[in-house]
Short mmCIF file of C-alpha atoms in Angstrom, two decimals:
data_model
loop_
_atom_site.label_atom_id
_atom_site.label_comp_id
_atom_site.label_asym_id
_atom_site.label_seq_id
_atom_site.Cartn_x
_atom_site.Cartn_y
_atom_site.Cartn_z
CA MET A 1 -0.06 -0.06 0.08
CA LYS A 2 1.21 3.27 -0.98
CA VAL A 3 0.82 6.40 1.44
CA GLY A 4 0.80 9.93 1.04
CA VAL A 5 1.27 12.50 3.50
CA LEU A 6 0.19 15.98 2.98
CA GLY A 7 2.06 18.50 5.45
CA ALA A 8 5.65 18.29 6.17
CA GLY A 9 5.20 19.79 9.88
CA SER A 10 6.08 17.94 13.09
CA MET A 11 3.10 15.61 12.95
CA GLY A 12 3.21 15.07 9.10
CA ILE A 13 7.00 13.91 9.10
CA GLY A 14 6.01 11.65 12.33
CA ILE A 15 3.60 9.86 10.47
CA ALA A 16 5.63 9.82 7.22
CA GLN A 17 8.37 7.89 9.28
CA ILE A 18 5.99 5.17 10.80
CA ALA A 19 4.65 4.31 7.31
CA ALA A 20 8.02 4.07 6.10
CA THR A 21 9.14 1.98 8.91
CA PHE A 22 6.41 -0.58 8.14
CA GLY A 23 7.84 -0.80 4.90
CA HIS A 24 5.46 1.46 2.78
CA GLU A 25 6.42 3.70 -0.03
CA VAL A 26 5.48 7.12 1.10
CA VAL A 27 5.11 10.59 -0.66
CA LEU A 28 5.40 13.73 1.84
CA CYS A 29 3.95 16.71 0.29
CA ASP A 30 4.41 20.16 1.54
CA ASN A 31 4.76 23.57 -0.70
CA ASN A 32 6.81 25.23 1.87
CA ALA A 33 10.30 23.98 0.68
CA ALA A 34 11.97 25.15 3.91
CA ALA A 35 9.71 23.11 6.50
CA MET A 36 10.08 20.26 4.29
CA GLU A 37 13.92 20.53 4.08
CA GLN A 38 13.87 21.17 7.97
CA SER A 39 11.52 18.16 8.61
CA ILE A 40 13.88 15.67 6.44
CA GLN A 41 16.67 17.00 8.80
CA ARG A 42 14.95 16.49 11.97
CA LEU A 43 14.00 12.81 10.70
CA THR A 44 17.53 12.11 9.82
CA LYS A 45 18.84 13.14 13.12
CA ILE A 46 16.47 10.92 14.96
CA LEU A 47 17.66 7.94 12.67
CA LEU A 48 21.15 8.86 13.47
CA ARG A 49 20.22 8.84 17.12
CA LEU A 50 18.38 5.31 16.69
CA VAL A 51 21.72 3.94 15.10
CA GLU A 52 23.96 5.29 17.63
CA LYS A 53 21.92 3.43 20.03
CA GLY A 54 21.79 0.05 18.31
CA ARG A 55 17.86 0.58 17.73
CA ILE A 56 18.35 -0.12 14.02
CA SER A 57 21.14 -0.56 11.83
CA GLN A 58 22.36 2.15 9.19
CA SER A 59 20.94 0.38 6.34
CA ASP A 60 17.42 0.30 8.04
CA ALA A 61 17.76 4.06 8.48
CA ASP A 62 19.19 4.53 4.84
CA GLY A 63 16.08 2.33 3.52
CA LEU A 64 13.54 4.22 5.61
CA VAL A 65 14.61 7.71 4.38
CA GLY A 66 14.69 6.08 0.63
CA ARG A 67 11.06 5.08 0.93
CA ILE A 68 9.93 9.05 1.59
CA GLN A 69 9.32 10.57 -1.79
CA THR A 70 9.30 14.39 -1.15
CA THR A 71 7.29 17.08 -3.52
CA SER A 72 5.62 20.13 -3.51
CA MET A 73 2.94 18.88 -6.04
CA ILE A 74 -0.21 17.35 -4.85
CA ASN A 75 -0.12 15.33 -8.23
CA GLU A 76 2.35 13.06 -7.05
CA PHE A 77 -0.47 11.62 -4.91
CA ASN A 78 -2.11 10.15 -7.93
CA ASP A 79 -0.91 6.55 -7.40
CA CYS A 80 -1.21 6.66 -3.46
CA ASP A 81 -3.71 4.11 -2.11
CA ILE A 82 -4.37 6.42 1.14
CA VAL A 83 -3.61 10.22 1.64
CA ILE A 84 -3.72 11.18 5.33
CA GLU A 85 -3.87 15.27 5.84
CA ALA A 86 -1.63 16.85 8.38
CA ILE A 87 -1.98 20.41 7.81
CA ILE A 88 -3.17 23.70 9.57
CA GLU A 89 -6.55 23.33 11.91
CA ASN A 90 -9.18 25.29 9.71
CA LEU A 91 -11.77 23.80 8.04
CA ASP A 92 -12.07 25.84 4.96
CA ILE A 93 -8.63 25.27 4.23
CA LYS A 94 -8.98 21.45 4.77
CA LYS A 95 -12.16 21.19 2.53
CA SER A 96 -10.37 22.85 -0.31
CA VAL A 97 -7.49 20.49 0.06
CA PHE A 98 -9.52 17.81 -0.07
CA GLN A 99 -11.42 19.08 -3.07
CA LYS A 100 -8.28 19.13 -4.99
CA MET A 101 -6.90 15.96 -3.73
CA GLU A 102 -9.89 14.15 -5.11
CA ASP A 103 -8.99 15.48 -8.58
CA VAL A 104 -5.90 13.49 -8.32
CA VAL A 105 -6.23 10.38 -6.40
CA SER A 106 -7.66 7.09 -7.91
CA SER A 107 -11.26 6.57 -7.17
CA GLN A 108 -10.04 3.77 -4.72
CA CYS A 109 -8.35 5.96 -2.74
CA ILE A 110 -8.73 6.49 1.27
CA LEU A 111 -8.68 10.13 2.02
CA ALA A 112 -7.99 10.62 5.75
CA THR A 113 -7.84 13.88 7.85
CA ASN A 114 -5.85 13.91 11.00
CA THR A 115 -7.83 16.88 12.29
CA SER A 116 -7.84 16.99 16.31
CA SER A 117 -11.19 18.65 16.85
CA LEU A 118 -12.69 19.49 13.44
CA SER A 119 -15.83 17.57 11.78
CA VAL A 120 -14.98 15.07 9.80
CA ALA A 121 -18.36 15.24 8.31
CA SER A 122 -17.61 18.74 7.13
CA ILE A 123 -14.47 17.74 5.56
CA ALA A 124 -16.06 14.63 3.77
CA ALA A 125 -19.00 16.76 2.46
CA ALA A 126 -16.75 19.02 0.39
CA CYS A 127 -15.63 15.62 -1.78
CA GLN A 128 -17.88 14.10 -4.69
CA LYS A 129 -17.13 10.47 -2.99
CA PRO A 130 -17.73 11.50 0.63
CA GLU A 131 -17.79 7.97 1.45
CA ARG A 132 -14.14 7.78 0.79
CA VAL A 133 -13.34 10.13 4.01
CA ILE A 134 -12.35 9.41 7.23
CA GLY A 135 -10.59 10.88 10.27
CA ILE A 136 -7.42 8.88 11.44
CA HIS A 137 -5.63 11.57 14.35
CA PHE A 138 -2.39 10.73 15.82
CA PHE A 139 -0.89 11.86 18.66
CA ASN A 140 2.41 14.12 18.80
CA PRO A 141 5.08 12.52 18.52
CA ALA A 142 3.58 10.20 16.31
CA PRO A 143 6.25 7.65 16.34
CA LEU A 144 6.16 7.41 19.94
CA MET A 145 2.46 7.84 20.85
CA LYS A 146 0.67 4.67 20.60
CA LEU A 147 -2.55 6.21 20.48
CA VAL A 148 -4.94 6.69 17.43
CA GLU A 149 -8.24 7.58 17.27
CA ILE A 150 -10.16 6.87 14.35
CA ILE A 151 -13.28 8.36 13.56
CA PRO A 152 -15.73 7.51 10.84
CA ALA A 153 -17.78 10.30 9.52
CA ILE A 154 -21.64 9.76 8.90
CA GLN A 155 -20.58 9.35 5.20
CA THR A 156 -17.99 6.99 5.55
CA SER A 157 -18.25 3.60 4.08
CA GLU A 158 -17.72 0.44 6.31
CA SER A 159 -14.99 -0.92 4.14
CA VAL A 160 -12.87 2.55 4.26
CA LEU A 161 -13.58 2.16 8.26
CA GLU A 162 -12.01 -1.43 8.27
CA GLN A 163 -9.14 -0.95 5.48
CA SER A 164 -8.41 2.21 7.62
CA ARG A 165 -8.12 0.74 11.01
CA ALA A 166 -6.44 -2.43 9.49
CA LEU A 167 -3.85 -0.37 8.50
CA ILE A 168 -3.11 1.55 11.32
CA ASP A 169 -3.72 -1.59 13.60
CA SER A 170 -0.66 -2.85 11.33
CA TRP A 171 1.74 -0.22 12.20
CA LYS A 172 1.64 -1.50 15.77
CA LYS A 173 -0.51 1.14 17.19
CA VAL A 174 -3.43 1.07 20.04
CA THR A 175 -6.66 2.25 17.80
CA VAL A 176 -10.01 3.54 19.47
CA LEU A 177 -13.33 4.09 17.67
CA ALA A 178 -14.89 7.44 18.23
CA LYS A 179 -17.94 9.16 17.22
CA ASP A 180 -17.29 12.32 15.06
CA THR A 181 -18.02 14.68 18.11
CA PRO A 182 -16.34 17.90 18.99
CA GLY A 183 -12.87 16.87 20.36
CA PHE A 184 -13.52 13.23 19.65
CA ILE A 185 -12.35 10.99 23.01
CA VAL A 186 -9.21 12.67 24.25
CA ASN A 187 -9.40 16.52 22.98
CA ARG A 188 -12.97 16.10 24.84
CA VAL A 189 -12.65 14.16 27.72
CA ALA A 190 -8.96 16.10 28.73
CA ARG A 191 -10.53 19.40 28.75
CA PRO A 192 -11.34 19.93 32.39
CA PHE A 193 -7.26 18.99 33.13
CA TYR A 194 -6.58 22.54 31.58
CA GLY A 195 -9.64 23.87 31.92
CA GLU A 196 -10.56 23.47 35.99
CA SER A 197 -6.84 23.79 36.90
CA LEU A 198 -6.78 27.58 35.26
CA ARG A 199 -10.09 27.81 37.27
CA ILE A 200 -8.58 27.05 40.54
CA LEU A 201 -5.64 29.43 39.23
CA GLU A 202 -7.89 32.46 38.66
CA GLU A 203 -9.86 31.88 42.05
CA GLY A 204 -6.54 32.24 43.64
CA ILE A 205 -6.95 29.05 45.50
CA ALA A 206 -3.48 28.11 44.33
CA ASP A 207 -0.69 29.23 41.88
CA VAL A 208 0.74 27.49 38.88
CA ALA A 209 3.71 25.74 40.45
CA THR A 210 1.68 24.14 42.97
CA ILE A 211 -1.24 22.84 40.95
CA ASP A 212 1.60 21.26 38.80
CA TRP A 213 3.14 19.40 41.97
CA ALA A 214 -0.57 18.76 43.11
CA MET A 215 -1.24 16.86 39.82
CA THR A 216 2.20 15.13 39.09
CA GLU A 217 3.30 14.01 42.96
CA LEU A 218 -0.21 13.63 44.41
CA ALA A 219 -2.18 12.59 41.30
CA GLY A 220 0.62 10.55 39.21
CA PHE A 221 0.36 12.39 36.03
CA ARG A 222 3.25 12.70 34.21
CA MET A 223 3.26 16.68 33.57
CA GLY A 224 1.38 19.23 35.37
CA PRO A 225 -1.64 21.05 33.36
CA PHE A 226 0.57 24.42 32.87
CA THR A 227 3.70 22.50 32.18
CA LEU A 228 1.58 20.69 29.71
CA MET A 229 0.04 23.36 28.14
CA ASP A 230 3.43 25.49 27.78
CA TYR A 231 4.71 22.19 25.95
CA ILE A 232 1.94 22.06 23.75
CA GLY A 233 1.42 25.63 23.13
CA ASN A 234 -0.64 28.12 24.83
CA ASP A 235 -2.02 29.46 21.09
CA VAL A 236 -2.59 25.74 19.95
CA ASN A 237 -3.94 25.00 23.30
CA TYR A 238 -6.38 27.85 23.63
CA VAL A 239 -7.59 27.13 20.03
CA VAL A 240 -8.86 23.82 20.73
CA THR A 241 -10.52 24.96 23.74
CA GLU A 242 -12.33 27.51 22.21
CA THR A 243 -13.00 24.96 19.02
CA VAL A 244 -14.77 22.78 21.46
CA PHE A 245 -16.62 25.19 23.48
CA THR A 246 -18.12 26.97 20.18
CA ALA A 247 -18.77 23.57 18.65
CA PHE A 248 -20.81 22.26 21.91
CA TYR A 249 -22.95 25.47 21.55
CA TYR A 250 -21.33 27.49 24.29
CA ASP A 251 -21.80 24.44 26.93
CA PRO A 252 -20.16 26.07 30.03
CA ARG A 253 -18.03 22.82 30.79
CA TYR A 254 -15.72 23.88 28.12
CA LYS A 255 -15.56 27.50 28.88
CA PRO A 256 -11.92 28.81 27.83
CA ALA A 257 -10.19 30.95 30.45
CA PHE A 258 -9.34 34.70 29.91
CA THR A 259 -5.86 33.74 31.40
CA GLN A 260 -4.93 31.54 28.49
CA LYS A 261 -6.38 34.01 26.25
CA ARG A 262 -4.03 36.82 27.31
CA LEU A 263 -0.96 34.49 27.28
CA SER A 264 -1.39 33.73 23.67
CA GLU A 265 -2.65 37.45 22.94
CA ALA A 266 0.78 38.23 24.43
CA GLY A 267 2.68 35.74 22.41
CA TYR A 268 3.40 33.90 25.67
CA TYR A 269 3.04 30.44 24.03
CA GLY A 270 5.41 28.42 26.39
CA ARG A 271 8.33 26.65 25.33
CA LYS A 272 8.28 27.48 21.80
CA SER A 273 8.32 31.30 22.61
CA GLY A 274 10.54 30.96 25.83
CA ARG A 275 7.52 32.08 28.14
CA GLY A 276 4.31 30.93 29.08
CA TYR A 277 2.77 30.03 32.37
CA TYR A 278 6.65 29.57 33.19
CA ASN A 279 9.75 31.44 31.89
CA TYR A 280 12.15 29.33 29.74
CA ALA A 281 14.96 31.96 29.40
CA GLU A 282 18.61 30.52 30.53
CA GLY A 283 18.82 31.03 34.34
CA ALA A 284 15.63 32.20 34.79
CA THR A 285 13.81 30.81 38.22
CA ASN A 286 10.42 30.30 38.44
CA PRO A 287 8.48 30.10 41.67
CA ALA A 288 8.72 26.81 43.86
CA PRO A 289 5.35 25.27 44.93
CA THR A 290 3.63 25.10 48.14
CA GLU A 291 3.85 21.60 49.19
CA ASP A 292 0.85 21.61 51.55
CA GLN A 293 -0.65 18.16 51.45
CA ALA A 294 -4.40 19.22 52.29
CA LEU A 295 -4.04 21.91 49.70
CA GLY A 296 -2.66 19.75 47.06
CA GLN A 297 -5.71 16.72 47.67
CA LYS A 298 -8.30 19.34 47.28
CA ILE A 299 -6.65 20.30 43.92
CA VAL A 300 -6.39 16.85 42.90
CA ASP A 301 -10.10 15.80 44.07
CA ARG A 302 -11.65 18.87 41.80
CA VAL A 303 -9.56 18.41 38.75
CA VAL A 304 -9.68 14.45 38.91
CA VAL A 305 -13.78 14.06 39.48
CA MET A 306 -14.15 16.55 36.54
CA LEU A 307 -11.93 14.55 34.39
CA ILE A 308 -14.33 11.33 35.54
CA ASN A 309 -17.47 13.43 35.24
CA GLU A 310 -16.47 14.34 31.41
CA ALA A 311 -15.23 10.47 30.43
CA ALA A 312 -18.70 9.37 32.03
CA ASP A 313 -20.41 11.63 30.02
CA ALA A 314 -18.76 10.70 27.14
CA LEU A 315 -19.50 7.03 27.65
CA PHE A 316 -23.80 8.44 28.22
CA TRP A 317 -23.62 9.94 24.64
CA ASN A 318 -22.01 6.90 23.16
CA VAL A 319 -18.62 8.93 21.72
CA ALA A 320 -16.76 5.35 22.40
CA SER A 321 -17.25 2.49 24.33
CA ALA A 322 -15.86 2.52 28.20
CA GLN A 323 -12.84 0.40 27.30
CA ASP A 324 -11.88 2.90 24.65
CA ILE A 325 -12.18 5.93 26.72
CA ASP A 326 -10.08 4.73 29.22
CA LEU A 327 -7.84 3.27 26.59
CA ALA A 328 -7.48 6.64 25.04
CA MET A 329 -6.65 8.54 28.12
CA THR A 330 -3.69 6.04 28.96
CA LYS A 331 -2.35 5.49 25.46
CA GLY A 332 -2.96 9.19 24.05
CA VAL A 333 -2.24 11.42 27.02
CA ASN A 334 -0.74 9.30 29.68
CA TYR A 335 -2.99 9.54 32.36
CA PRO A 336 -2.32 7.49 35.45
CA LYS A 337 -5.29 5.13 35.05
CA GLY A 338 -8.58 5.12 33.10
CA LEU A 339 -10.81 7.39 34.36
CA LEU A 340 -13.74 5.14 34.66
CA GLU A 341 -11.49 2.65 36.20
CA TRP A 342 -10.48 5.88 38.70
CA ALA A 343 -14.37 6.58 39.36
CA LYS A 344 -14.58 2.99 40.71
CA GLU A 345 -11.94 3.08 42.64
CA ILE A 346 -12.98 6.41 44.35
CA GLY A 347 -16.43 5.12 44.45
CA TYR A 348 -19.16 6.52 42.08
CA GLN A 349 -21.41 8.01 44.53
CA ASN A 350 -17.99 9.84 46.18
CA CYS A 351 -17.87 11.31 42.31
CA VAL A 352 -21.23 12.39 42.58
CA ASP A 353 -21.26 13.80 45.84
CA ARG A 354 -17.95 16.01 44.95
CA LEU A 355 -19.58 17.21 42.06
CA ASP A 356 -22.74 17.88 43.61
CA ALA A 357 -21.05 19.88 45.93
CA LEU A 358 -19.23 21.85 43.74
CA TYR A 359 -22.70 22.38 41.54
CA ASN A 360 -24.15 23.87 45.21
CA GLU A 361 -21.04 25.99 45.85
CA TYR A 362 -21.41 27.67 42.44
CA HIS A 363 -24.42 27.37 40.89
CA GLU A 364 -23.01 26.78 37.34
CA ASP A 365 -24.15 24.52 35.01
CA ARG A 366 -20.13 24.06 34.35
CA TYR A 367 -20.62 21.46 37.50
CA ARG A 368 -23.57 19.13 36.58
CA CYS A 369 -23.00 15.66 37.22
CA SER A 370 -23.42 13.47 34.22
CA PRO A 371 -26.80 11.01 34.16
CA MET A 372 -23.96 8.40 33.60
CA LEU A 373 -22.45 8.83 36.98
CA ARG A 374 -25.32 8.83 38.96
CA LYS A 375 -26.36 5.64 36.69
CA LEU A 376 -23.43 3.90 37.82
CA ALA A 377 -23.82 5.22 41.40
CA LYS A 378 -27.31 3.63 41.78
CA GLU A 379 -26.46 0.35 40.08
CA ASN A 380 -22.94 0.01 42.09
#
């Protein structure tokens, strides 16, 4: 199977690397020659390190790079069996690109989008053969992250779904099936990790360093929410939050925070700009956390129960199966355990009680308890 990848950014080159690793001929297309050159150089350096560590041989590395054909012309996709688009998160641009690709590829070619939050159905609707379009959402860095969300649009044919999932499974990825709803599984369920942490910050309950300390040291997350937002980029994270908020008809559960909006407006994107919630300049010192166990546990209980509520609501609305929701959060964003499993450990009724207490305190719909959590509490 010949694989096309549109977009040579970090995600595109990562997908190309995976496909080439598993023996596929790859056509990597980007109209930005400088971006293409930088990506190929980065890939070469990564492979060199793998050779030095004895993970792969030099001949394997050379073969992998040799299987990737670079081009600036999408007509080079003419003999591809599948093309995976990994360009800017802009619906109009994606729709335009899919229309152009459809003029080039064969009638049997699958067209996939790596979108993280946009409607796959809208992208498919731009095509003459919408049944060939599907969402295949990798996580960054694609070669290292095991999870891939498979998102059929309502137009996607069963055979395209089966072929696509079989291909990604053959790349030794963990695939989960998600309904075409805003944020799919991970970017929907993960919103409170950022949103509730920002709310705690804005209320003055704790500072950035203390919240990060609580979520890593006490809850077991690999990165605290503010460290992670700085890593992702506050511009990127804010846009995803805003997109999900708008797509859910302004449901207050997904309301963005002014704090992150202002950082994004100021150009304080995080690591890539040298400053975000933390200062990354050489020699800079950042505030130490207040290592107060009682305060830390209060933070953890609040953020975790909001995450659990979101996972339960995704299950309630049949976004995915319980197994796939927990798999998505452990394999896609390295959560210490599946959220529905976590809810069982804490006790479903305890989760309901915590949410009801938050709702009674704030009287905001943001803290409404999912009907699924109430159902689980009654049944257990």
